[in-house]
Coordinates of C-alpha atoms in Angstrom, one line a residue:
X1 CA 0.9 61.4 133.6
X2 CA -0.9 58.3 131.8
X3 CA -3.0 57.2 134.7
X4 CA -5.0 53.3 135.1
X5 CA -8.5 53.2 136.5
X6 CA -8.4 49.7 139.3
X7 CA -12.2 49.9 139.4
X8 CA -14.9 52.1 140.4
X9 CA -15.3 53.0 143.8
X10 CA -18.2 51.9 146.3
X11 CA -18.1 54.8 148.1
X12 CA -19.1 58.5 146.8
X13 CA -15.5 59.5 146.4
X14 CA -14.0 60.6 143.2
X15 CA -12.6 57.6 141.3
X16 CA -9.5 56.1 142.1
X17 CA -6.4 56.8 139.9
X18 CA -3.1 55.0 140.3
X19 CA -0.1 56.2 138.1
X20 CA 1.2 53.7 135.6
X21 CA 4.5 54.0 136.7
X22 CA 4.7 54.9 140.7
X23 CA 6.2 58.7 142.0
X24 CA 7.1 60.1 145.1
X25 CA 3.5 59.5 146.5
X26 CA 3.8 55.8 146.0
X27 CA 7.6 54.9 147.6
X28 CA 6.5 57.5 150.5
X29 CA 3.3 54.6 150.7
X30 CA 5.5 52.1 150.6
X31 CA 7.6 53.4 153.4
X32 CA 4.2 53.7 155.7
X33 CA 3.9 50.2 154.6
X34 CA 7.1 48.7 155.5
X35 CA 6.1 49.9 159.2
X36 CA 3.5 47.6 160.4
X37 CA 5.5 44.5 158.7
X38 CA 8.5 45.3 160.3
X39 CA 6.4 45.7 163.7
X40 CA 4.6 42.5 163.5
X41 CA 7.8 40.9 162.6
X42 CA 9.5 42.0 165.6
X43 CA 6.6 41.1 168.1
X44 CA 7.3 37.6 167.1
X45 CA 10.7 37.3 167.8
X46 CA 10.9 39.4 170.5
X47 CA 8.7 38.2 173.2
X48 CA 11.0 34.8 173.6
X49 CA 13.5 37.2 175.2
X50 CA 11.0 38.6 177.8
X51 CA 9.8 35.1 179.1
X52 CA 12.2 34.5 181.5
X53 CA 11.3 37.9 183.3
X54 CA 7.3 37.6 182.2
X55 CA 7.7 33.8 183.9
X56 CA 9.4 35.3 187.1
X57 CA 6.8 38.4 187.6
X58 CA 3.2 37.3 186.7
X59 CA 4.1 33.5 187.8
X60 CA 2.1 31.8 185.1
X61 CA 2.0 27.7 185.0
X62 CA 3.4 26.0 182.3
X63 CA -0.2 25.4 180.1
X64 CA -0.5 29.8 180.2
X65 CA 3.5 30.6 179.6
X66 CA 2.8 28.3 176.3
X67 CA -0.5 29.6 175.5
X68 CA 1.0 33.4 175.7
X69 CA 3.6 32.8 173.1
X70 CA 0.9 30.6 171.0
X71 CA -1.9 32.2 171.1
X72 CA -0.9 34.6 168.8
X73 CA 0.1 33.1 165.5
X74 CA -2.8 30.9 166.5
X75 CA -5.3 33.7 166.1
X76 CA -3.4 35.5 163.3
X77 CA -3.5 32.8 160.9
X78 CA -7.2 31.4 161.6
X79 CA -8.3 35.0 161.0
X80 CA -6.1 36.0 157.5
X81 CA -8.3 34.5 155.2
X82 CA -11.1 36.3 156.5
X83 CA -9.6 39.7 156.7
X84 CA -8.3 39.6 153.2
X85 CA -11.6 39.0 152.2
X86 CA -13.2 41.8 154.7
X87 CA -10.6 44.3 153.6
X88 CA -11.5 43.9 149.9
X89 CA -15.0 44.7 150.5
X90 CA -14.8 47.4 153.6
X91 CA -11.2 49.2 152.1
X92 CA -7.8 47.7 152.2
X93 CA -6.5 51.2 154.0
X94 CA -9.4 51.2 156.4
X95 CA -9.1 47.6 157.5
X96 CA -5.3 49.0 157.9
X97 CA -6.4 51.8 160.0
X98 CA -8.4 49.8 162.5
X99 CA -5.9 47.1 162.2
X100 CA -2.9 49.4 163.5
X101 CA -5.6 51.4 166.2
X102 CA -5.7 48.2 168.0
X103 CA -2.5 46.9 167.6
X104 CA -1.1 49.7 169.6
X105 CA -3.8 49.9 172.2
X106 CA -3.8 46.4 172.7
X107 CA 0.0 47.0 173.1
X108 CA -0.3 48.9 176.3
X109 CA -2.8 46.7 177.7
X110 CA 0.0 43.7 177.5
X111 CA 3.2 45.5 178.7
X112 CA 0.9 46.6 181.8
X113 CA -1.0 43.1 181.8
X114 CA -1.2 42.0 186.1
X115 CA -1.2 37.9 185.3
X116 CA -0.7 35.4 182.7
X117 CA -4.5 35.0 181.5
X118 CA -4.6 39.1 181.2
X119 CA -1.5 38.2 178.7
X120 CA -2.9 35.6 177.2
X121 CA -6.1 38.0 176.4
X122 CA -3.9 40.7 175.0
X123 CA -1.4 38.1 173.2
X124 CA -5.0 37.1 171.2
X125 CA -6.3 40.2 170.6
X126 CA -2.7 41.3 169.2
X127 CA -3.1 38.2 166.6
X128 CA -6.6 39.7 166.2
X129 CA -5.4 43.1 165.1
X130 CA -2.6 41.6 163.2
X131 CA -4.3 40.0 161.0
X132 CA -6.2 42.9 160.1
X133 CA -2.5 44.5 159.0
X134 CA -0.5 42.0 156.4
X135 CA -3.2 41.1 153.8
X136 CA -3.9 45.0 153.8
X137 CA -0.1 45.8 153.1
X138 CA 0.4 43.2 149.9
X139 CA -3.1 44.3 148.9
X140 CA -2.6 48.6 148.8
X141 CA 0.9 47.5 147.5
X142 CA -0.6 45.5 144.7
X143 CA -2.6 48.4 144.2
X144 CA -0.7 51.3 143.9
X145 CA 2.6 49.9 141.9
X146 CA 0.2 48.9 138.8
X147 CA 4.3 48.7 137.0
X148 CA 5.4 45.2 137.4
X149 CA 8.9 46.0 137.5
X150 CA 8.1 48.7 140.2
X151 CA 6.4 46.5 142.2
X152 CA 8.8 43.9 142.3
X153 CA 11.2 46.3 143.5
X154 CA 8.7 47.6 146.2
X155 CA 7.8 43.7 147.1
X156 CA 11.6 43.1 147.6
X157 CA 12.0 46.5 149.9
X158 CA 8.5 45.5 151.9
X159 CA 10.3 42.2 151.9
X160 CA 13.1 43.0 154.0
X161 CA 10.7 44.1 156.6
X162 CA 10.5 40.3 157.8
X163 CA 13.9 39.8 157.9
X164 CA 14.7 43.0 159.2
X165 CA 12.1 42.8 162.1
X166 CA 13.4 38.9 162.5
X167 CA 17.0 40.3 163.3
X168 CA 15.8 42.9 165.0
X169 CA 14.0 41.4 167.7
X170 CA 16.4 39.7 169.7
X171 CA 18.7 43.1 169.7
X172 CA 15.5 45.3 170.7
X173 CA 14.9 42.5 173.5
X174 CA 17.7 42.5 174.5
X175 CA 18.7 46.3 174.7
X176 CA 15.4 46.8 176.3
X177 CA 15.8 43.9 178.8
X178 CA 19.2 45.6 180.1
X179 CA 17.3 48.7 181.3
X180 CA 13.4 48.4 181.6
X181 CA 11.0 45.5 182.8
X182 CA 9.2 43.0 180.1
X183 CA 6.3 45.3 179.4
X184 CA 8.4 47.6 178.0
X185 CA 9.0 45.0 174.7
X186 CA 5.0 45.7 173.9
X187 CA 5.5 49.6 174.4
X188 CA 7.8 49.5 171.5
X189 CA 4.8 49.2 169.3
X190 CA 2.8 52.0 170.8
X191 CA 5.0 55.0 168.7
X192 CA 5.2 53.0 165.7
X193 CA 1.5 52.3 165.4
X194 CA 0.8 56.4 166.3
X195 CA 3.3 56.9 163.1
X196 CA 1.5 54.8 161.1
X197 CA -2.2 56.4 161.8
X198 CA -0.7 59.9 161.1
X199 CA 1.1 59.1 158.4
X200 CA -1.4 56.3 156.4
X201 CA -4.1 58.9 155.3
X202 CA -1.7 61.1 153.7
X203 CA -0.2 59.0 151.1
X204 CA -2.3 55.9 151.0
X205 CA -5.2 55.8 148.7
X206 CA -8.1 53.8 149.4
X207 CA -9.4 50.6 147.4
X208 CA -11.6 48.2 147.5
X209 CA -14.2 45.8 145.5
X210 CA -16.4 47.5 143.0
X211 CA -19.1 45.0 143.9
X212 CA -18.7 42.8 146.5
X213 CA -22.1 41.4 147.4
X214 CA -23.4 39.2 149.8
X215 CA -20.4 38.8 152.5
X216 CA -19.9 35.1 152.2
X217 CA -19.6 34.6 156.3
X218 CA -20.2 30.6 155.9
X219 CA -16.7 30.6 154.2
X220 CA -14.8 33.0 157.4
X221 CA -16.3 30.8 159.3
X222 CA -15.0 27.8 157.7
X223 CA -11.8 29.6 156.9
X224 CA -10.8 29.9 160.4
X225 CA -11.8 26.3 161.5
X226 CA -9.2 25.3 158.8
X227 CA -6.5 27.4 160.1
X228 CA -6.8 27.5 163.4
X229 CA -6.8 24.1 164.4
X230 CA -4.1 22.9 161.8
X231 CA -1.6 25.7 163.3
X232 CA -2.9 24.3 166.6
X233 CA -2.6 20.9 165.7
X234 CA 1.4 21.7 164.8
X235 CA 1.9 23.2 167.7
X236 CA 1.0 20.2 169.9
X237 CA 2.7 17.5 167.5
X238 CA 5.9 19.6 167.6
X239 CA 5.9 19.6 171.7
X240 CA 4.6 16.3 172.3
X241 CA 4.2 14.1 169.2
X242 CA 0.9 12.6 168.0
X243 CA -2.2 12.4 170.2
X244 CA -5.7 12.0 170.5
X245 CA -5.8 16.4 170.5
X246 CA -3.7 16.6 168.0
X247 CA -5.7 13.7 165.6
X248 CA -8.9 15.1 166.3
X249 CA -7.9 19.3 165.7
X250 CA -5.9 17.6 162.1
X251 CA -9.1 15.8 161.5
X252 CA -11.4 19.2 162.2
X253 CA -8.9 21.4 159.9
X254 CA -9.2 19.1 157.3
X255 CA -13.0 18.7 157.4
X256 CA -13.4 22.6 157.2
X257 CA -10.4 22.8 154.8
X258 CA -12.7 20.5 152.4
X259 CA -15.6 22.0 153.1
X260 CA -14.2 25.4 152.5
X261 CA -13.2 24.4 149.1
X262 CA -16.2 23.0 148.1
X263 CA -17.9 26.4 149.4
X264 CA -15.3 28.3 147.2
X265 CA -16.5 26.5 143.8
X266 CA -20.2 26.1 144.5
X267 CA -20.9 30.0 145.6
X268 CA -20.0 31.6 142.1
X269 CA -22.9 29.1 140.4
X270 CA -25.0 30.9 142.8
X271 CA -24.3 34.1 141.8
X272 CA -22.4 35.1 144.9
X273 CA -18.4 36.1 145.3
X274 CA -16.6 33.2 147.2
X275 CA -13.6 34.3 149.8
X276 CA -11.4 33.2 147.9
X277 CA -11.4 32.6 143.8
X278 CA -9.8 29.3 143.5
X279 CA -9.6 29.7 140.0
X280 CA -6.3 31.5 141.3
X281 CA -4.7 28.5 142.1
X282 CA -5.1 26.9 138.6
X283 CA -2.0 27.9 137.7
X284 CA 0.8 26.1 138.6
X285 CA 2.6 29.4 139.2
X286 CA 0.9 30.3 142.3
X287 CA 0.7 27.2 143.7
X288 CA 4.5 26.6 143.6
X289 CA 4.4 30.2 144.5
X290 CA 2.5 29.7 147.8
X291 CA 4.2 26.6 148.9
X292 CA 7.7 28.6 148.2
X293 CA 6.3 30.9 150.5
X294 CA 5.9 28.7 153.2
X295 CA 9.2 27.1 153.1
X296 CA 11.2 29.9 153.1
X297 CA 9.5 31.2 156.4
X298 CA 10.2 27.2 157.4
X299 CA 13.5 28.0 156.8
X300 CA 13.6 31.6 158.7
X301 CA 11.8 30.6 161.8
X302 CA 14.0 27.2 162.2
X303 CA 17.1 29.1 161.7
X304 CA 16.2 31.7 164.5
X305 CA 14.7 29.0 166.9
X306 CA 18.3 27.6 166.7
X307 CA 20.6 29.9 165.8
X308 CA 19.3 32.4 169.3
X309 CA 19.9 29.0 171.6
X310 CA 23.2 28.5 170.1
X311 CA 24.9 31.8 169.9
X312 CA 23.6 32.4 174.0
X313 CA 24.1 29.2 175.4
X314 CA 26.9 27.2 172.8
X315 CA 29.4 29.8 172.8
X316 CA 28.4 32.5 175.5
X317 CA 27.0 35.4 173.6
X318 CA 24.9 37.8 175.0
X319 CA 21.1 38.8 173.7
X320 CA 23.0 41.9 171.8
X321 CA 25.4 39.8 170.6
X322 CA 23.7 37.1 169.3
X323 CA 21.3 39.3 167.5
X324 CA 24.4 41.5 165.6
X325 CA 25.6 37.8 164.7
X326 CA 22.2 37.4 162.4
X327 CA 22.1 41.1 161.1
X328 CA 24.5 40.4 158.0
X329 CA 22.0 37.7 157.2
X330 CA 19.0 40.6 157.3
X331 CA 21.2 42.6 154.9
X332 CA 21.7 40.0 152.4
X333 CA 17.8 39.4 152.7
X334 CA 17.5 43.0 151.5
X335 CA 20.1 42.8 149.4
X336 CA 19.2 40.2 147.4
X337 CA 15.3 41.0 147.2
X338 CA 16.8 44.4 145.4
X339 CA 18.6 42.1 143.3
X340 CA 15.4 40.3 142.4
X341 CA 13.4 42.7 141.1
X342 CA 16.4 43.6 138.2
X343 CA 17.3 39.5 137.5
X344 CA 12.8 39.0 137.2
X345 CA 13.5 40.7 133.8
X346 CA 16.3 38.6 132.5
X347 CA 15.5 35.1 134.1
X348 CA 11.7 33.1 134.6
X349 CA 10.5 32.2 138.0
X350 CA 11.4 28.6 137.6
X351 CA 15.5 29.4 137.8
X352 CA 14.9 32.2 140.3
X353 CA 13.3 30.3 143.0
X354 CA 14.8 27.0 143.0
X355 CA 18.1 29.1 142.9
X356 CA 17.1 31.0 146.0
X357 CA 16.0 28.1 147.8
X358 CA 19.2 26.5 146.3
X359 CA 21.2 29.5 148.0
X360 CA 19.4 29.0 151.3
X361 CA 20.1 25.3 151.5
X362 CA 23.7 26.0 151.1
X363 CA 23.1 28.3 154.4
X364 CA 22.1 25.1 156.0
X365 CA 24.4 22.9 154.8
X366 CA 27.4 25.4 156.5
X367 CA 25.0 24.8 159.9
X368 CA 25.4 21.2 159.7
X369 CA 29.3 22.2 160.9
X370 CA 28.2 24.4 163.8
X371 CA 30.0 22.1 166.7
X372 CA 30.8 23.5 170.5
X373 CA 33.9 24.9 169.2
X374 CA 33.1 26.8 166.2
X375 CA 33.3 30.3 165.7
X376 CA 30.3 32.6 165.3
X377 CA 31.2 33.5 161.8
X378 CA 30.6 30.1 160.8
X379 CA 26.9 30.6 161.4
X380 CA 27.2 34.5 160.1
X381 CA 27.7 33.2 156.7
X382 CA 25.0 30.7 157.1
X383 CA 22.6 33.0 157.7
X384 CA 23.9 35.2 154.7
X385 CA 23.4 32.7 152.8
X386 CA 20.3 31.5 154.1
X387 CA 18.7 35.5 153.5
X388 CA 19.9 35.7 150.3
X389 CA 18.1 33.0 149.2
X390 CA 14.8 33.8 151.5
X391 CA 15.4 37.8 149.5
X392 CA 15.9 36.1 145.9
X393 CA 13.5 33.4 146.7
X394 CA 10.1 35.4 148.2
X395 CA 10.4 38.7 146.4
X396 CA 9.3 37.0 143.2
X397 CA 7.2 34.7 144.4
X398 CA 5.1 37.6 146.1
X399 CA 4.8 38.9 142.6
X400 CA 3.5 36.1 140.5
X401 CA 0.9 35.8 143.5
X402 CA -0.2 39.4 143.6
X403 CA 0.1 39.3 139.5
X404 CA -1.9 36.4 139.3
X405 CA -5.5 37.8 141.2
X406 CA -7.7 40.6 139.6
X407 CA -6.7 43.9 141.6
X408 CA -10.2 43.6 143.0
X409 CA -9.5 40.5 144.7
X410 CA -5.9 41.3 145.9
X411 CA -6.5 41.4 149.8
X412 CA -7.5 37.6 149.4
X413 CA -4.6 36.9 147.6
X414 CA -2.6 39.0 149.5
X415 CA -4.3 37.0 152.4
X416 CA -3.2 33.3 150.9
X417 CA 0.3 34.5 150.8
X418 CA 0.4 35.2 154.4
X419 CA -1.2 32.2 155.4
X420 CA 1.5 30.5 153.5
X421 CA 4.0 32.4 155.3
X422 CA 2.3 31.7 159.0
X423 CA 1.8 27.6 158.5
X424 CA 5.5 28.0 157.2
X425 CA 6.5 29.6 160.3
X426 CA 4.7 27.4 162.4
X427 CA 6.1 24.2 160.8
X428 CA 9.6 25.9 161.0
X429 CA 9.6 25.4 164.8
X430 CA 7.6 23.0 165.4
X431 CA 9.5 20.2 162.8
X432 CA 12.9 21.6 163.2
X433 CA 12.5 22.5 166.8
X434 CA 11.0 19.0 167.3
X435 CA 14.1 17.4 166.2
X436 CA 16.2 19.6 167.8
X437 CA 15.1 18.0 171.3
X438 CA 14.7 14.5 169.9
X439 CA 18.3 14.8 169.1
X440 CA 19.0 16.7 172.1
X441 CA 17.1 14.5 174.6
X442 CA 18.6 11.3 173.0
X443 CA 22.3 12.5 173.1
X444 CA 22.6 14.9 176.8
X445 CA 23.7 13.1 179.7
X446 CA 22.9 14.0 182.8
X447 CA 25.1 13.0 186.0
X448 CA 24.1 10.8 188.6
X449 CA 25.4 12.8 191.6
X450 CA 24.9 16.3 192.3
X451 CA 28.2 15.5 194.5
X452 CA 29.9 12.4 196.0
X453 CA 27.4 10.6 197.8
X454 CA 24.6 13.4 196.9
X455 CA 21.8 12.0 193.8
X456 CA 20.5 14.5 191.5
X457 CA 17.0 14.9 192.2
X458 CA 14.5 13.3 189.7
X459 CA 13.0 16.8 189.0
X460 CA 16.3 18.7 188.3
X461 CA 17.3 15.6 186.2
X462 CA 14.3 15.7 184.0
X463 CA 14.5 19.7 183.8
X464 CA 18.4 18.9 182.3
X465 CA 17.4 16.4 180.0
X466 CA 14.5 18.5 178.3
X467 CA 16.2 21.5 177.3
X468 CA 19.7 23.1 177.1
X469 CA 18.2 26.1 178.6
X470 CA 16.6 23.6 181.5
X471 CA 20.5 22.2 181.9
X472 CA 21.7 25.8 182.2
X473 CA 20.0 26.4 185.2
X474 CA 20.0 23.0 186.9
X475 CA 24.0 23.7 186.6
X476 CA 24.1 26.8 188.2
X477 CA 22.9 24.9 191.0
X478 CA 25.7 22.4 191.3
X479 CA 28.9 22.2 192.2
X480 CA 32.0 22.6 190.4
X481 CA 32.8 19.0 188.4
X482 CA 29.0 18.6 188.5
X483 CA 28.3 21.5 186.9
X484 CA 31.0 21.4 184.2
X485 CA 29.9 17.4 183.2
X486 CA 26.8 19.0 182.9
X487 CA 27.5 21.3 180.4
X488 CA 29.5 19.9 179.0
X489 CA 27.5 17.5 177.5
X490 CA 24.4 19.3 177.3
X491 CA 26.3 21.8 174.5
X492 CA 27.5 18.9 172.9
X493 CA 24.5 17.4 172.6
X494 CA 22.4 20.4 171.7
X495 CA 25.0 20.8 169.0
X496 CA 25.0 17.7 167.8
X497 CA 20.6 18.7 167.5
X498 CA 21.4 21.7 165.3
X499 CA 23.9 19.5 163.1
X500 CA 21.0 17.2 162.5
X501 CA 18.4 19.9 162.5
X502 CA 20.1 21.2 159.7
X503 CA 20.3 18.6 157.4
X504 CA 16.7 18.0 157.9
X505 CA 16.2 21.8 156.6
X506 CA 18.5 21.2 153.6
X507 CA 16.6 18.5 152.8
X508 CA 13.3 20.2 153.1
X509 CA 14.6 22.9 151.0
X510 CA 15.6 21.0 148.3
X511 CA 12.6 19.0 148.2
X512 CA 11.0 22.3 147.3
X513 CA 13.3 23.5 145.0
X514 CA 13.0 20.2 142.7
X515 CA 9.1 20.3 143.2
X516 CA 9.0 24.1 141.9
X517 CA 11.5 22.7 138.6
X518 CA 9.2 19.9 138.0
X519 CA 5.8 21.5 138.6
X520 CA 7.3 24.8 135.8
X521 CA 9.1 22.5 133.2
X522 CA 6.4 22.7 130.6
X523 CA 6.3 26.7 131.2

């Protein structure tokens, strides 16, 4: 078998061969691959099922139950960048290897955690360990499918593993939540990690940069204080609006952003390899590519942040329920990423992605019907809609990333893509979700009178008025007519949210589309 040399190891092993077209070895790698996507995947969705119980046993106050579920995409996505860059210098597989060890152990150490800072702690050092795992996925992938129409296929089946782990999560929570206590939706991970570290060194080769020099630490550095703040700085706009905090973490992401950049072009006069090689982004490709990338997981994440609500407290499903709902949607994603790889030979990127962002829109533009009486196959078909065109949409825009970047230097692409995804998700619930309770707030009304002659307290009022969730359990409080007002108009108004909510996300989506026509129609 013809056989294609990446580049010559650092290390004194024999070189590194990768098949020109991939065998058994390779889709056995990409199996082992699809693993730690599918687990970080889950972990995100997941833990908004367990706060309820997590708020009831540890007792945190409102500032620590935020900063356990933020904490984590927090770290992950200020750290990316950076371990891209380390894993193309260190060993894409290694970086994998240390990346999964803690992500399990760190596992344990939450589900058993004795108060909300111990969760916080093990919340960051999960984002710590994850970020170790996705640029290290795209970047062996990258590696070992050297056939571009293999490795579209492979991208569209590593694809799914978002999707897959998105649905998932709420029908894991929820089965687990029926029998065993909140830790138990961080145990989950413990087997799936100790699969991975037995199974990794068996099928997946090592690689890494022939000659990485110098390791640029100015740019991690400078790298994270980009990130970090920005996905901070979302966070806090989405929850309370603009502030001083959230001017001054914008205006410290976009100082390091800059000087990040300017870092990038000045190191290779010097002789050194930057983090990044922003000569990537010089073609249009990529960076219609990337932002693709991010709106699709805008799309995802707003979806899920709404469609969860909805489903459990709109029409009365249960945790099970409402996850089985989405899981046609997950197919479709799969589905259609298979599809992908065979219409990337007939059709260019520039009718592919605006028609998968196309199909997703049309998703959104069903949820702009979802009212207190609809049916939940209304929203089933949005959300097979809405994967298809995430599964059409990403699986080639992955590829012209990973195409696009030396193999050498395919963790920090790999890396790029993923921050993509994370500001995506980030701005998914924090702009949708944000309008959400605008629309929520704006429309709800809460009764005076608990009962004749008896106010509503200020406190239970204000609880009502702030979330559907929040008006859920001030009614189980009240009495009969109270109770029924209540919720009454608190559905109403929270589906009158997702109507708008929606149409924002159409929009959004076919912004994108038209910028990725305009920014191709010269190529």
């Amino acid at each position: 078998m013809t056989a294609t040399r990446l580049s010559p190891p650092t290390s004194t092993r024999s070189p590194l061969q990768i098949p020109a077209r991939a065998g058994v070895r390779e889709w056995l790698a990409l199996a082992v691959l699809f693993l730690p996507t599918l687990l970080v995947a889950v972990d995100n969705t997941v833990l908004g099922f367990a706060l309820p119980a997590i708020s009831r046993t540890l007792r945190p106050d409102a500032t620590t139950l935020l900063w356990i579920v933020d904490v984590y995409p927090l770290v992950l996505a200020g750290l990316l960048i950076a371990m891209g860059g380390l894993g193309d210098r260190i060993g894409r597989r290694r970086l994998l290897l240390v990346g999964i060890a803690g992500f399990g152990a760190v596992s344990l150490l939450a589900a058993f955690a004795t108060d909300g800072a111990h969760l916080v702690a093990a919340r960051a050092a999960l984002g710590f360990f994850g970020a170790m795992l996705m640029p290290s996925v795209l970047a062996i992938l990258r590696t070992i499918f050297a056939d571009r129409t293999q490795r579209r296929l492979a991208l569209a089946i590593w694809a799914t593993g978002f999707a897959a782990g998105a649905a998932l999560g709420p029908i894991v929570g929820g089965l687990l939540l029926e029998h065993f206590w909140w830790g138990a939706v961080f145990l989950v991970n413990v087997p799936v990690a100790v699969l991975v570290l037995v199974a990794a060194p068996l099928v997946l080769p090592e690689s890494r940069m022939a000659n990485p020099g110098r390791p640029d630490l100015g740019g991690v550095v400078l790298s994270m204080l980009a990130a970090a703040p920005a996905v901070l700085a979302i966070h806090t706009i989405g929850e309370h609006g603009f502030s001083v905090a959230s001017v001054i973490e914008l205006a410290v992401a976009g100082a390091a952003g800059a000087l990040f950049v300017r870092r990038c072009r000045d190191l290779p006069g010097r002789g050194r390899r930057p983090l990044i090689d922003l000569d990537l982004f010089a073609s249009p490709v990529v960076r219609v590519s990337v932002l693709a990338n991010a709106t699709t997981m805008f799309a995802l994440t707003g979806l899920l942040f709404f469609a969860a609500q909805y489903l459990q407290l709109v029409l009365g499903r249960s945790p099970l329920e409402a996850g089985l709902v989405l899981v046609p949607g997950m197919v479709a994603t799969i589905l259609a990423g298979l599809g992908a790889a065979a219409l990337a030979r007939r059709f260019p990127l520039r009718a592919l992605v605006p028609a998968g962002l196309g199909l997703a829109a049309a998703g959104y533009v069903l949820c702009t019907r979802l009212g207190v009486g609809s049916a939940g196959t209304l929203l089933l078909v949005a959300a097979v809609l809405i994967g298809a065109g995430i599964g059409l949409s990403e699986t080639i825009t992955n590829d012209a990333i990973l195409a696009a970047a030396p193999a050498d230097r395919a963790g920090s692409a790999s890396a790029v893509s993923e921050t993509a995804y994370e500001l995506g998700a980030v701005l998914g619930t924090a702009v949708l979700g944000s309008v959400l309770s605008a629309v929520y707030r704006a429309a709800v009304e809460v009764p005076a009178d608990a009962a004749p002659g008896v106010a509503l307290g200020a406190a239970a009022s204000d609880t009502a008025r702030q979330t559907l969730g929040g008006a859920v359990d001030v009614a189980a409080g009240l009495p009969a007519p109270a109770a029924d007002a209540l919720l009454g108009s608190a559905r109403e108004a929270f589906a009158l949210g997702v109507d708008v909510t929606a149409g924002v996300g159409t929009a959004a989506l076919l912004l994108v589309a038209l910028t990725v026509v305009l920014g191709l129609r010269r190529r």
